[in-house]
Amino acid sequence: MAEVGTIGRTRHVNLVRLLGFCFDDVARALVYEYMERSALDAFLARWGSDVGVSALLDIAAGVARGIRYLHEECDQKIVHYDIKPGNVLLDGALTPKVADFGLARLVSRAATHITVSGPRGTPGFAALEMWRQSGVTEKCDVYSFGMLLFEIAGLRRNFDEAAPTESQRWFPRLAWTKYEEGNLMDLVAEPSVAAAAGDVARRKEMVERMFKVAFWCVQQVPEARPPIGVVVKMLEGEMDIAPPVNPFHHLMAPPLATMPWTTTTTSGGDTVTAPVGLSEASKNLISL
């Protein structure tokens, strides 16, 4: 019934429409509008390379517009908590519609943080703060959207156990490495002949746009993620995208023993050799 109460308050082209429900001792069911192309994850696996980058970008922007409606345009803010490809449905025209509001929560616009009782969402798509005992914001949906966007742009799942090396198993991290090298197009599956038609430079720009937005959305610190309204503008080309900051730097920091060392003088007048970037307090401890 939580889903009925939440989705019953919404009406947007990028949200699945609830037609009716049954809730009694015999059966419990929700009746939605018919979605011919099923869920986004199944669509990407089966037909993704046939539709072209422009259509994939349109799908991504449509999902973002649906989330923008939840966050910014409803009377009360709605946080979905479980944005992922399996919870986005596609109709016959490839219009994406956000679905499954079972974990969603109505939030006062005056609230700055939301207290959650235990982890919510799907591992691999849920923001890091969802697994901590602290308040969260609607930016958790932005993070999940970023993870979804990686799968749209790369036409592959974010985690691949069959990849030959550990660095290739988690796709978002591999994408960042390719971005730094200037080789993002290496990650894009070869399109069909029909999907490949058109301006190659334009296709490259759209691919890079999706990846750069995804990098911003999955920043570790929630405040560093853009509001979903800004995400929509960046995907639609209405706003320039600043060069993203590495969202995985906390995973890529070299071990302490391999960091460059330097000799400096501490505030206490001692000479100490320590890794570059070590705090003054830590240097003082080393000098003791």
PDB file of C-alpha atoms in Angstrom:
ATOM      1  CA  MET A   1       0.000   0.000   0.000  1.00  0.00           C
ATOM      2  CA  ALA A   2       2.976   2.309   0.447  1.00  0.00           C
ATOM      3  CA  GLU A   3       3.531   2.252  -3.311  1.00  0.00           C
ATOM      4  CA  VAL A   4      -0.135   3.038  -3.992  1.00  0.00           C
ATOM      5  CA  GLY A   5       0.005   6.011  -1.651  1.00  0.00           C
ATOM      6  CA  THR A   6       3.154   7.381  -3.245  1.00  0.00           C
ATOM      7  CA  ILE A   7       2.542   6.869  -6.944  1.00  0.00           C
ATOM      8  CA  GLY A   8      -1.099   7.876  -6.581  1.00  0.00           C
ATOM      9  CA  ARG A   9       0.127  11.419  -5.971  1.00  0.00           C
ATOM     10  CA  THR A  10       2.165  11.600  -9.173  1.00  0.00           C
ATOM     11  CA  ARG A  11       1.480  12.132 -12.855  1.00  0.00           C
ATOM     12  CA  HIS A  12       4.332  12.568 -15.304  1.00  0.00           C
ATOM     13  CA  VAL A  13       5.211  11.158 -18.716  1.00  0.00           C
ATOM     14  CA  ASN A  14       8.367   9.589 -17.267  1.00  0.00           C
ATOM     15  CA  LEU A  15       6.664   7.872 -14.327  1.00  0.00           C
ATOM     16  CA  VAL A  16       4.753   4.623 -14.763  1.00  0.00           C
ATOM     17  CA  ARG A  17       0.993   5.165 -14.436  1.00  0.00           C
ATOM     18  CA  LEU A  18      -0.916   3.157 -11.856  1.00  0.00           C
ATOM     19  CA  LEU A  19      -4.298   2.120 -13.264  1.00  0.00           C
ATOM     20  CA  GLY A  20      -5.632   0.224 -10.290  1.00  0.00           C
ATOM     21  CA  PHE A  21      -4.895  -2.139  -7.443  1.00  0.00           C
ATOM     22  CA  CYS A  22      -6.312  -5.090  -5.548  1.00  0.00           C
ATOM     23  CA  PHE A  23      -5.703  -5.441  -1.830  1.00  0.00           C
ATOM     24  CA  ASP A  24      -7.711  -8.048   0.037  1.00  0.00           C
ATOM     25  CA  ASP A  25      -7.323 -11.396   1.797  1.00  0.00           C
ATOM     26  CA  VAL A  26      -7.214 -13.296  -1.504  1.00  0.00           C
ATOM     27  CA  ALA A  27      -4.894 -11.238  -3.692  1.00  0.00           C
ATOM     28  CA  ARG A  28      -2.667  -8.205  -3.651  1.00  0.00           C
ATOM     29  CA  ALA A  29      -1.786  -6.690  -7.009  1.00  0.00           C
ATOM     30  CA  LEU A  30      -0.934  -3.412  -8.721  1.00  0.00           C
ATOM     31  CA  VAL A  31      -2.106  -2.759 -12.276  1.00  0.00           C
ATOM     32  CA  TYR A  32       0.121  -0.514 -14.383  1.00  0.00           C
ATOM     33  CA  GLU A  33      -0.078   0.738 -17.941  1.00  0.00           C
ATOM     34  CA  TYR A  34       1.261  -1.771 -20.467  1.00  0.00           C
ATOM     35  CA  MET A  35       4.959  -1.256 -21.242  1.00  0.00           C
ATOM     36  CA  GLU A  36       5.804  -3.007 -24.503  1.00  0.00           C
ATOM     37  CA  ARG A  37       9.604  -2.955 -24.217  1.00  0.00           C
ATOM     38  CA  SER A  38       9.696  -4.209 -20.630  1.00  0.00           C
ATOM     39  CA  ALA A  39      12.482  -3.171 -18.229  1.00  0.00           C
ATOM     40  CA  LEU A  40      15.503  -1.118 -19.254  1.00  0.00           C
ATOM     41  CA  ASP A  41      18.060  -3.727 -18.182  1.00  0.00           C
ATOM     42  CA  ALA A  42      16.522  -6.378 -20.443  1.00  0.00           C
ATOM     43  CA  PHE A  43      16.182  -3.874 -23.292  1.00  0.00           C
ATOM     44  CA  LEU A  44      19.830  -2.815 -23.112  1.00  0.00           C
ATOM     45  CA  ALA A  45      21.005  -6.421 -23.163  1.00  0.00           C
ATOM     46  CA  ARG A  46      18.844  -7.393 -26.127  1.00  0.00           C
ATOM     47  CA  TRP A  47      18.408  -4.302 -28.296  1.00  0.00           C
ATOM     48  CA  GLY A  48      20.720  -1.601 -26.911  1.00  0.00           C
ATOM     49  CA  SER A  49      23.270  -1.689 -29.729  1.00  0.00           C
ATOM     50  CA  ASP A  50      20.507  -1.462 -32.351  1.00  0.00           C
ATOM     51  CA  VAL A  51      18.975   1.872 -31.331  1.00  0.00           C
ATOM     52  CA  GLY A  52      21.934   4.254 -31.524  1.00  0.00           C
ATOM     53  CA  VAL A  53      23.550   6.650 -29.083  1.00  0.00           C
ATOM     54  CA  SER A  54      20.977   9.403 -29.628  1.00  0.00           C
ATOM     55  CA  ALA A  55      18.140   7.116 -28.522  1.00  0.00           C
ATOM     56  CA  LEU A  56      20.142   5.969 -25.498  1.00  0.00           C
ATOM     57  CA  LEU A  57      20.772   9.585 -24.511  1.00  0.00           C
ATOM     58  CA  ASP A  58      17.048  10.322 -24.878  1.00  0.00           C
ATOM     59  CA  ILE A  59      16.255   7.396 -22.573  1.00  0.00           C
ATOM     60  CA  ALA A  60      18.769   8.631 -19.998  1.00  0.00           C
ATOM     61  CA  ALA A  61      17.390  12.170 -20.113  1.00  0.00           C
ATOM     62  CA  GLY A  62      13.841  10.842 -19.770  1.00  0.00           C
ATOM     63  CA  VAL A  63      14.723   8.916 -16.620  1.00  0.00           C
ATOM     64  CA  ALA A  64      16.381  12.036 -15.210  1.00  0.00           C
ATOM     65  CA  ARG A  65      13.271  14.096 -15.970  1.00  0.00           C
ATOM     66  CA  GLY A  66      11.153  11.580 -14.089  1.00  0.00           C
ATOM     67  CA  ILE A  67      13.417  11.855 -11.049  1.00  0.00           C
ATOM     68  CA  ARG A  68      13.416  15.657 -11.369  1.00  0.00           C
ATOM     69  CA  TYR A  69       9.632  15.598 -11.114  1.00  0.00           C
ATOM     70  CA  LEU A  70       9.854  13.543  -7.905  1.00  0.00           C
ATOM     71  CA  HIS A  71      12.499  15.751  -6.325  1.00  0.00           C
ATOM     72  CA  GLU A  72      11.584  19.228  -7.512  1.00  0.00           C
ATOM     73  CA  GLU A  73       8.074  19.431  -8.948  1.00  0.00           C
ATOM     74  CA  CYS A  74       5.770  17.506  -6.593  1.00  0.00           C
ATOM     75  CA  ASP A  75       4.091  19.276  -3.673  1.00  0.00           C
ATOM     76  CA  GLN A  76       6.136  17.033  -1.410  1.00  0.00           C
ATOM     77  CA  LYS A  77       9.571  15.793  -2.386  1.00  0.00           C
ATOM     78  CA  ILE A  78       9.622  12.068  -3.196  1.00  0.00           C
ATOM     79  CA  VAL A  79      12.856  10.119  -2.762  1.00  0.00           C
ATOM     80  CA  HIS A  80      12.734   6.867  -4.716  1.00  0.00           C
ATOM     81  CA  TYR A  81      15.625   5.010  -3.016  1.00  0.00           C
ATOM     82  CA  ASP A  82      15.897   2.277  -5.670  1.00  0.00           C
ATOM     83  CA  ILE A  83      16.733   3.789  -9.057  1.00  0.00           C
ATOM     84  CA  LYS A  84      18.196   1.061 -11.292  1.00  0.00           C
ATOM     85  CA  PRO A  85      17.660  -0.287 -14.836  1.00  0.00           C
ATOM     86  CA  GLY A  86      15.267  -2.969 -13.591  1.00  0.00           C
ATOM     87  CA  ASN A  87      13.001  -0.255 -12.167  1.00  0.00           C
ATOM     88  CA  VAL A  88      12.734   1.704 -15.416  1.00  0.00           C
ATOM     89  CA  LEU A  89      10.154   0.497 -17.947  1.00  0.00           C
ATOM     90  CA  LEU A  90       9.980   1.370 -21.659  1.00  0.00           C
ATOM     91  CA  ASP A  91       6.883   1.759 -23.802  1.00  0.00           C
ATOM     92  CA  GLY A  92       6.673   1.104 -27.538  1.00  0.00           C
ATOM     93  CA  ALA A  93       8.124   4.539 -28.337  1.00  0.00           C
ATOM     94  CA  LEU A  94      11.076   3.925 -25.965  1.00  0.00           C
ATOM     95  CA  THR A  95       9.743   6.465 -23.492  1.00  0.00           C
ATOM     96  CA  PRO A  96      11.297   5.553 -20.129  1.00  0.00           C
ATOM     97  CA  LYS A  97       9.115   5.478 -17.043  1.00  0.00           C
ATOM     98  CA  VAL A  98      10.399   5.162 -13.480  1.00  0.00           C
ATOM     99  CA  ALA A  99       8.596   2.349 -11.638  1.00  0.00           C
ATOM    100  CA  ASP A 100       8.585   0.424  -8.340  1.00  0.00           C
ATOM    101  CA  PHE A 101       7.891   2.935  -5.587  1.00  0.00           C
ATOM    102  CA  GLY A 102       7.861   0.332  -2.839  1.00  0.00           C
ATOM    103  CA  LEU A 103      10.785   1.979  -1.011  1.00  0.00           C
ATOM    104  CA  ALA A 104       9.910   5.575  -1.907  1.00  0.00           C
ATOM    105  CA  ARG A 105       9.312   8.148   0.785  1.00  0.00           C
ATOM    106  CA  LEU A 106       7.493  11.460   0.893  1.00  0.00           C
ATOM    107  CA  VAL A 107       9.649  14.192   2.406  1.00  0.00           C
ATOM    108  CA  SER A 108       8.854  17.733   3.466  1.00  0.00           C
ATOM    109  CA  ARG A 109      10.621  20.333   1.350  1.00  0.00           C
ATOM    110  CA  ALA A 110      11.842  21.910   4.590  1.00  0.00           C
ATOM    111  CA  ALA A 111      13.748  18.745   5.536  1.00  0.00           C
ATOM    112  CA  THR A 112      17.478  18.840   4.819  1.00  0.00           C
ATOM    113  CA  HIS A 113      18.202  15.194   5.678  1.00  0.00           C
ATOM    114  CA  ILE A 114      16.172  12.003   5.934  1.00  0.00           C
ATOM    115  CA  THR A 115      16.599   9.368   8.603  1.00  0.00           C
ATOM    116  CA  VAL A 116      16.369   5.843   7.210  1.00  0.00           C
ATOM    117  CA  SER A 117      15.943   2.678   9.242  1.00  0.00           C
ATOM    118  CA  GLY A 118      18.498   0.284   7.813  1.00  0.00           C
ATOM    119  CA  PRO A 119      19.932   0.010   4.297  1.00  0.00           C
ATOM    120  CA  ARG A 120      17.653   0.632   1.322  1.00  0.00           C
ATOM    121  CA  GLY A 121      18.131   0.160  -2.369  1.00  0.00           C
ATOM    122  CA  THR A 122      20.076  -2.333  -4.436  1.00  0.00           C
ATOM    123  CA  PRO A 123      23.783  -3.011  -3.834  1.00  0.00           C
ATOM    124  CA  GLY A 124      25.797  -1.624  -6.718  1.00  0.00           C
ATOM    125  CA  PHE A 125      23.275   1.168  -7.274  1.00  0.00           C
ATOM    126  CA  ALA A 126      22.633   2.420  -3.724  1.00  0.00           C
ATOM    127  CA  ALA A 127      24.741   5.385  -2.613  1.00  0.00           C
ATOM    128  CA  LEU A 128      27.444   4.790  -0.026  1.00  0.00           C
ATOM    129  CA  GLU A 129      25.638   6.847   2.614  1.00  0.00           C
ATOM    130  CA  MET A 130      22.684   4.458   2.451  1.00  0.00           C
ATOM    131  CA  TRP A 131      24.809   1.862   4.267  1.00  0.00           C
ATOM    132  CA  ARG A 132      25.844   4.199   7.063  1.00  0.00           C
ATOM    133  CA  GLN A 133      23.963   5.204  10.178  1.00  0.00           C
ATOM    134  CA  SER A 134      23.486   8.804   9.119  1.00  0.00           C
ATOM    135  CA  GLY A 135      20.913  11.001   7.454  1.00  0.00           C
ATOM    136  CA  VAL A 136      20.601  10.947   3.675  1.00  0.00           C
ATOM    137  CA  THR A 137      19.270  13.371   1.080  1.00  0.00           C
ATOM    138  CA  GLU A 138      17.675  13.050  -2.334  1.00  0.00           C
ATOM    139  CA  LYS A 139      21.239  12.971  -3.690  1.00  0.00           C
ATOM    140  CA  CYS A 140      21.135   9.209  -3.053  1.00  0.00           C
ATOM    141  CA  ASP A 141      18.825   9.005  -6.090  1.00  0.00           C
ATOM    142  CA  VAL A 142      21.327  11.071  -8.100  1.00  0.00           C
ATOM    143  CA  TYR A 143      24.054   8.555  -7.252  1.00  0.00           C
ATOM    144  CA  SER A 144      21.847   5.641  -8.306  1.00  0.00           C
ATOM    145  CA  PHE A 145      21.005   7.429 -11.542  1.00  0.00           C
ATOM    146  CA  GLY A 146      24.720   7.853 -12.229  1.00  0.00           C
ATOM    147  CA  MET A 147      25.238   4.116 -11.867  1.00  0.00           C
ATOM    148  CA  LEU A 148      22.293   3.510 -14.188  1.00  0.00           C
ATOM    149  CA  LEU A 149      23.796   5.970 -16.673  1.00  0.00           C
ATOM    150  CA  PHE A 150      27.039   3.977 -16.842  1.00  0.00           C
ATOM    151  CA  GLU A 151      25.056   0.925 -17.949  1.00  0.00           C
ATOM    152  CA  ILE A 152      23.193   2.926 -20.602  1.00  0.00           C
ATOM    153  CA  ALA A 153      26.349   4.546 -21.997  1.00  0.00           C
ATOM    154  CA  GLY A 154      28.427   1.374 -21.986  1.00  0.00           C
ATOM    155  CA  LEU A 155      25.667  -1.115 -22.836  1.00  0.00           C
ATOM    156  CA  ARG A 156      26.985  -3.470 -20.189  1.00  0.00           C
ATOM    157  CA  ARG A 157      26.416  -4.252 -16.542  1.00  0.00           C
ATOM    158  CA  ASN A 158      28.540  -2.371 -14.053  1.00  0.00           C
ATOM    159  CA  PHE A 159      30.017  -5.521 -12.543  1.00  0.00           C
ATOM    160  CA  ASP A 160      31.417  -8.330 -14.668  1.00  0.00           C
ATOM    161  CA  GLU A 161      32.872 -11.302 -12.816  1.00  0.00           C
ATOM    162  CA  ALA A 162      34.152 -12.759 -16.094  1.00  0.00           C
ATOM    163  CA  ALA A 163      36.446  -9.811 -16.862  1.00  0.00           C
ATOM    164  CA  PRO A 164      40.102 -10.893 -17.138  1.00  0.00           C
ATOM    165  CA  THR A 165      41.481  -8.408 -14.592  1.00  0.00           C
ATOM    166  CA  GLU A 166      40.175  -6.895 -11.383  1.00  0.00           C
ATOM    167  CA  SER A 167      40.460  -3.370 -12.816  1.00  0.00           C
ATOM    168  CA  GLN A 168      38.036  -4.331 -15.611  1.00  0.00           C
ATOM    169  CA  ARG A 169      35.411  -6.019 -13.453  1.00  0.00           C
ATOM    170  CA  TRP A 170      33.858  -2.813 -12.155  1.00  0.00           C
ATOM    171  CA  PHE A 171      32.852  -0.838 -15.221  1.00  0.00           C
ATOM    172  CA  PRO A 172      32.564   2.672 -13.676  1.00  0.00           C
ATOM    173  CA  ARG A 173      36.174   2.543 -12.506  1.00  0.00           C
ATOM    174  CA  LEU A 174      37.341   1.264 -15.887  1.00  0.00           C
ATOM    175  CA  ALA A 175      35.387   4.107 -17.508  1.00  0.00           C
ATOM    176  CA  TRP A 176      37.268   6.660 -15.418  1.00  0.00           C
ATOM    177  CA  THR A 177      40.607   5.178 -16.469  1.00  0.00           C
ATOM    178  CA  LYS A 178      39.572   5.387 -20.132  1.00  0.00           C
ATOM    179  CA  TYR A 179      38.317   8.954 -19.618  1.00  0.00           C
ATOM    180  CA  GLU A 180      41.682  10.035 -18.226  1.00  0.00           C
ATOM    181  CA  GLU A 181      43.398   8.405 -21.218  1.00  0.00           C
ATOM    182  CA  GLY A 182      41.025  10.108 -23.666  1.00  0.00           C
ATOM    183  CA  ASN A 183      39.770   6.728 -24.867  1.00  0.00           C
ATOM    184  CA  LEU A 184      36.141   6.582 -23.715  1.00  0.00           C
ATOM    185  CA  MET A 185      34.982   5.368 -27.114  1.00  0.00           C
ATOM    186  CA  ASP A 186      36.914   2.140 -26.508  1.00  0.00           C
ATOM    187  CA  LEU A 187      34.151   1.226 -24.054  1.00  0.00           C
ATOM    188  CA  VAL A 188      31.243   1.657 -26.434  1.00  0.00           C
ATOM    189  CA  ALA A 189      29.917  -1.445 -28.149  1.00  0.00           C
ATOM    190  CA  GLU A 190      30.065  -1.467 -31.933  1.00  0.00           C
ATOM    191  CA  PRO A 191      26.660  -0.265 -33.165  1.00  0.00           C
ATOM    192  CA  SER A 192      24.613  -1.896 -35.868  1.00  0.00           C
ATOM    193  CA  VAL A 193      24.875  -0.393 -39.353  1.00  0.00           C
ATOM    194  CA  ALA A 194      21.616   1.519 -38.923  1.00  0.00           C
ATOM    195  CA  ALA A 195      22.536   2.798 -35.473  1.00  0.00           C
ATOM    196  CA  ALA A 196      25.993   3.905 -36.651  1.00  0.00           C
ATOM    197  CA  ALA A 197      24.609   6.203 -39.332  1.00  0.00           C
ATOM    198  CA  GLY A 198      25.175   9.910 -38.793  1.00  0.00           C
ATOM    199  CA  ASP A 199      27.893  12.250 -37.610  1.00  0.00           C
ATOM    200  CA  VAL A 200      30.720  10.327 -35.897  1.00  0.00           C
ATOM    201  CA  ALA A 201      31.846  13.420 -33.992  1.00  0.00           C
ATOM    202  CA  ARG A 202      28.300  14.006 -32.769  1.00  0.00           C
ATOM    203  CA  ARG A 203      28.057  10.407 -31.597  1.00  0.00           C
ATOM    204  CA  LYS A 204      31.343  10.759 -29.697  1.00  0.00           C
ATOM    205  CA  GLU A 205      30.131  13.963 -28.034  1.00  0.00           C
ATOM    206  CA  MET A 206      26.932  12.302 -26.808  1.00  0.00           C
ATOM    207  CA  VAL A 207      28.814   9.308 -25.411  1.00  0.00           C
ATOM    208  CA  GLU A 208      31.265  11.564 -23.572  1.00  0.00           C
ATOM    209  CA  ARG A 209      28.390  13.671 -22.269  1.00  0.00           C
ATOM    210  CA  MET A 210      26.724  10.653 -20.669  1.00  0.00           C
ATOM    211  CA  PHE A 211      29.934   9.441 -19.066  1.00  0.00           C
ATOM    212  CA  LYS A 212      30.879  12.873 -17.703  1.00  0.00           C
ATOM    213  CA  VAL A 213      27.438  13.338 -16.168  1.00  0.00           C
ATOM    214  CA  ALA A 214      27.690   9.858 -14.659  1.00  0.00           C
ATOM    215  CA  PHE A 215      31.053  10.720 -13.067  1.00  0.00           C
ATOM    216  CA  TRP A 216      29.531  13.791 -11.415  1.00  0.00           C
ATOM    217  CA  CYS A 217      26.494  11.873 -10.195  1.00  0.00           C
ATOM    218  CA  VAL A 218      28.518   9.201  -8.377  1.00  0.00           C
ATOM    219  CA  GLN A 219      30.784  11.507  -6.407  1.00  0.00           C
ATOM    220  CA  GLN A 220      31.475  10.025  -2.983  1.00  0.00           C
ATOM    221  CA  VAL A 221      30.362  13.159  -1.109  1.00  0.00           C
ATOM    222  CA  PRO A 222      26.617  13.807  -1.653  1.00  0.00           C
ATOM    223  CA  GLU A 223      27.095  17.581  -1.734  1.00  0.00           C
ATOM    224  CA  ALA A 224      29.439  17.198  -4.712  1.00  0.00           C
ATOM    225  CA  ARG A 225      26.715  15.563  -6.800  1.00  0.00           C
ATOM    226  CA  PRO A 226      24.607  17.908  -8.944  1.00  0.00           C
ATOM    227  CA  PRO A 227      20.892  18.348  -8.270  1.00  0.00           C
ATOM    228  CA  ILE A 228      18.832  16.232 -10.637  1.00  0.00           C
ATOM    229  CA  GLY A 229      17.543  19.375 -12.367  1.00  0.00           C
ATOM    230  CA  VAL A 230      21.123  20.234 -13.323  1.00  0.00           C
ATOM    231  CA  VAL A 231      21.649  16.650 -14.487  1.00  0.00           C
ATOM    232  CA  VAL A 232      18.722  17.043 -16.888  1.00  0.00           C
ATOM    233  CA  LYS A 233      20.156  20.264 -18.326  1.00  0.00           C
ATOM    234  CA  MET A 234      23.579  18.699 -18.834  1.00  0.00           C
ATOM    235  CA  LEU A 235      22.127  15.652 -20.584  1.00  0.00           C
ATOM    236  CA  GLU A 236      19.931  17.820 -22.800  1.00  0.00           C
ATOM    237  CA  GLY A 237      22.901  19.991 -23.780  1.00  0.00           C
ATOM    238  CA  GLU A 238      21.524  23.130 -22.133  1.00  0.00           C
ATOM    239  CA  MET A 239      24.454  23.408 -19.729  1.00  0.00           C
ATOM    240  CA  ASP A 240      28.175  22.920 -20.167  1.00  0.00           C
ATOM    241  CA  ILE A 241      29.686  20.067 -18.169  1.00  0.00           C
ATOM    242  CA  ALA A 242      32.741  20.929 -16.109  1.00  0.00           C
ATOM    243  CA  PRO A 243      35.594  18.398 -16.218  1.00  0.00           C
ATOM    244  CA  PRO A 244      34.568  15.846 -13.586  1.00  0.00           C
ATOM    245  CA  VAL A 245      36.549  15.106 -10.448  1.00  0.00           C
ATOM    246  CA  ASN A 246      37.679  11.504  -9.997  1.00  0.00           C
ATOM    247  CA  PRO A 247      34.806   9.923  -8.020  1.00  0.00           C
ATOM    248  CA  PHE A 248      36.886   6.834  -7.256  1.00  0.00           C
ATOM    249  CA  HIS A 249      40.009   8.473  -5.846  1.00  0.00           C
ATOM    250  CA  HIS A 250      39.314   6.877  -2.456  1.00  0.00           C
ATOM    251  CA  LEU A 251      39.592   3.478  -4.169  1.00  0.00           C
ATOM    252  CA  MET A 252      42.653   4.314  -6.242  1.00  0.00           C
ATOM    253  CA  ALA A 253      44.976   5.911  -3.647  1.00  0.00           C
ATOM    254  CA  PRO A 254      48.362   4.179  -3.774  1.00  0.00           C
ATOM    255  CA  PRO A 255      49.537   2.275  -0.697  1.00  0.00           C
ATOM    256  CA  LEU A 256      51.456   4.422   1.776  1.00  0.00           C
ATOM    257  CA  ALA A 257      54.726   2.601   1.070  1.00  0.00           C
ATOM    258  CA  THR A 258      54.586   3.463  -2.641  1.00  0.00           C
ATOM    259  CA  MET A 259      53.830   7.165  -2.243  1.00  0.00           C
ATOM    260  CA  PRO A 260      56.658   9.659  -2.914  1.00  0.00           C
ATOM    261  CA  TRP A 261      58.519  10.719   0.221  1.00  0.00           C
ATOM    262  CA  THR A 262      60.059  14.043   1.068  1.00  0.00           C
ATOM    263  CA  THR A 263      62.105  15.529   3.890  1.00  0.00           C
ATOM    264  CA  THR A 264      60.536  18.472   5.704  1.00  0.00           C
ATOM    265  CA  THR A 265      60.729  20.294   9.006  1.00  0.00           C
ATOM    266  CA  THR A 266      57.799  19.959  11.423  1.00  0.00           C
ATOM    267  CA  SER A 267      56.310  22.819  13.421  1.00  0.00           C
ATOM    268  CA  GLY A 268      58.366  21.563  16.373  1.00  0.00           C
ATOM    269  CA  GLY A 269      61.618  22.067  14.494  1.00  0.00           C
ATOM    270  CA  ASP A 270      62.311  18.395  13.813  1.00  0.00           C
ATOM    271  CA  THR A 271      63.447  17.086  10.434  1.00  0.00           C
ATOM    272  CA  VAL A 272      61.340  14.167   9.262  1.00  0.00           C
ATOM    273  CA  THR A 273      61.018  12.122   6.079  1.00  0.00           C
ATOM    274  CA  ALA A 274      57.376  11.269   5.326  1.00  0.00           C
ATOM    275  CA  PRO A 275      55.022  10.602   2.396  1.00  0.00           C
ATOM    276  CA  VAL A 276      53.981  13.652   0.410  1.00  0.00           C
ATOM    277  CA  GLY A 277      50.611  14.932   1.609  1.00  0.00           C
ATOM    278  CA  LEU A 278      50.878  13.511   5.131  1.00  0.00           C
ATOM    279  CA  SER A 279      49.255  15.796   7.712  1.00  0.00           C
ATOM    280  CA  GLU A 280      51.334  17.942  10.048  1.00  0.00           C
ATOM    281  CA  ALA A 281      50.034  16.015  13.059  1.00  0.00           C
ATOM    282  CA  SER A 282      51.131  12.722  11.533  1.00  0.00           C
ATOM    283  CA  LYS A 283      54.569  14.115  10.733  1.00  0.00           C
ATOM    284  CA  ASN A 284      54.945  15.191  14.358  1.00  0.00           C
ATOM    285  CA  LEU A 285      54.106  11.644  15.448  1.00  0.00           C
ATOM    286  CA  ILE A 286      56.770  10.226  13.102  1.00  0.00           C
ATOM    287  CA  SER A 287      59.391  12.579  14.551  1.00  0.00           C
ATOM    288  CA  LEU A 288      58.774  11.369  18.122  1.00  0.00           C
TER     289      LEU A 288
END
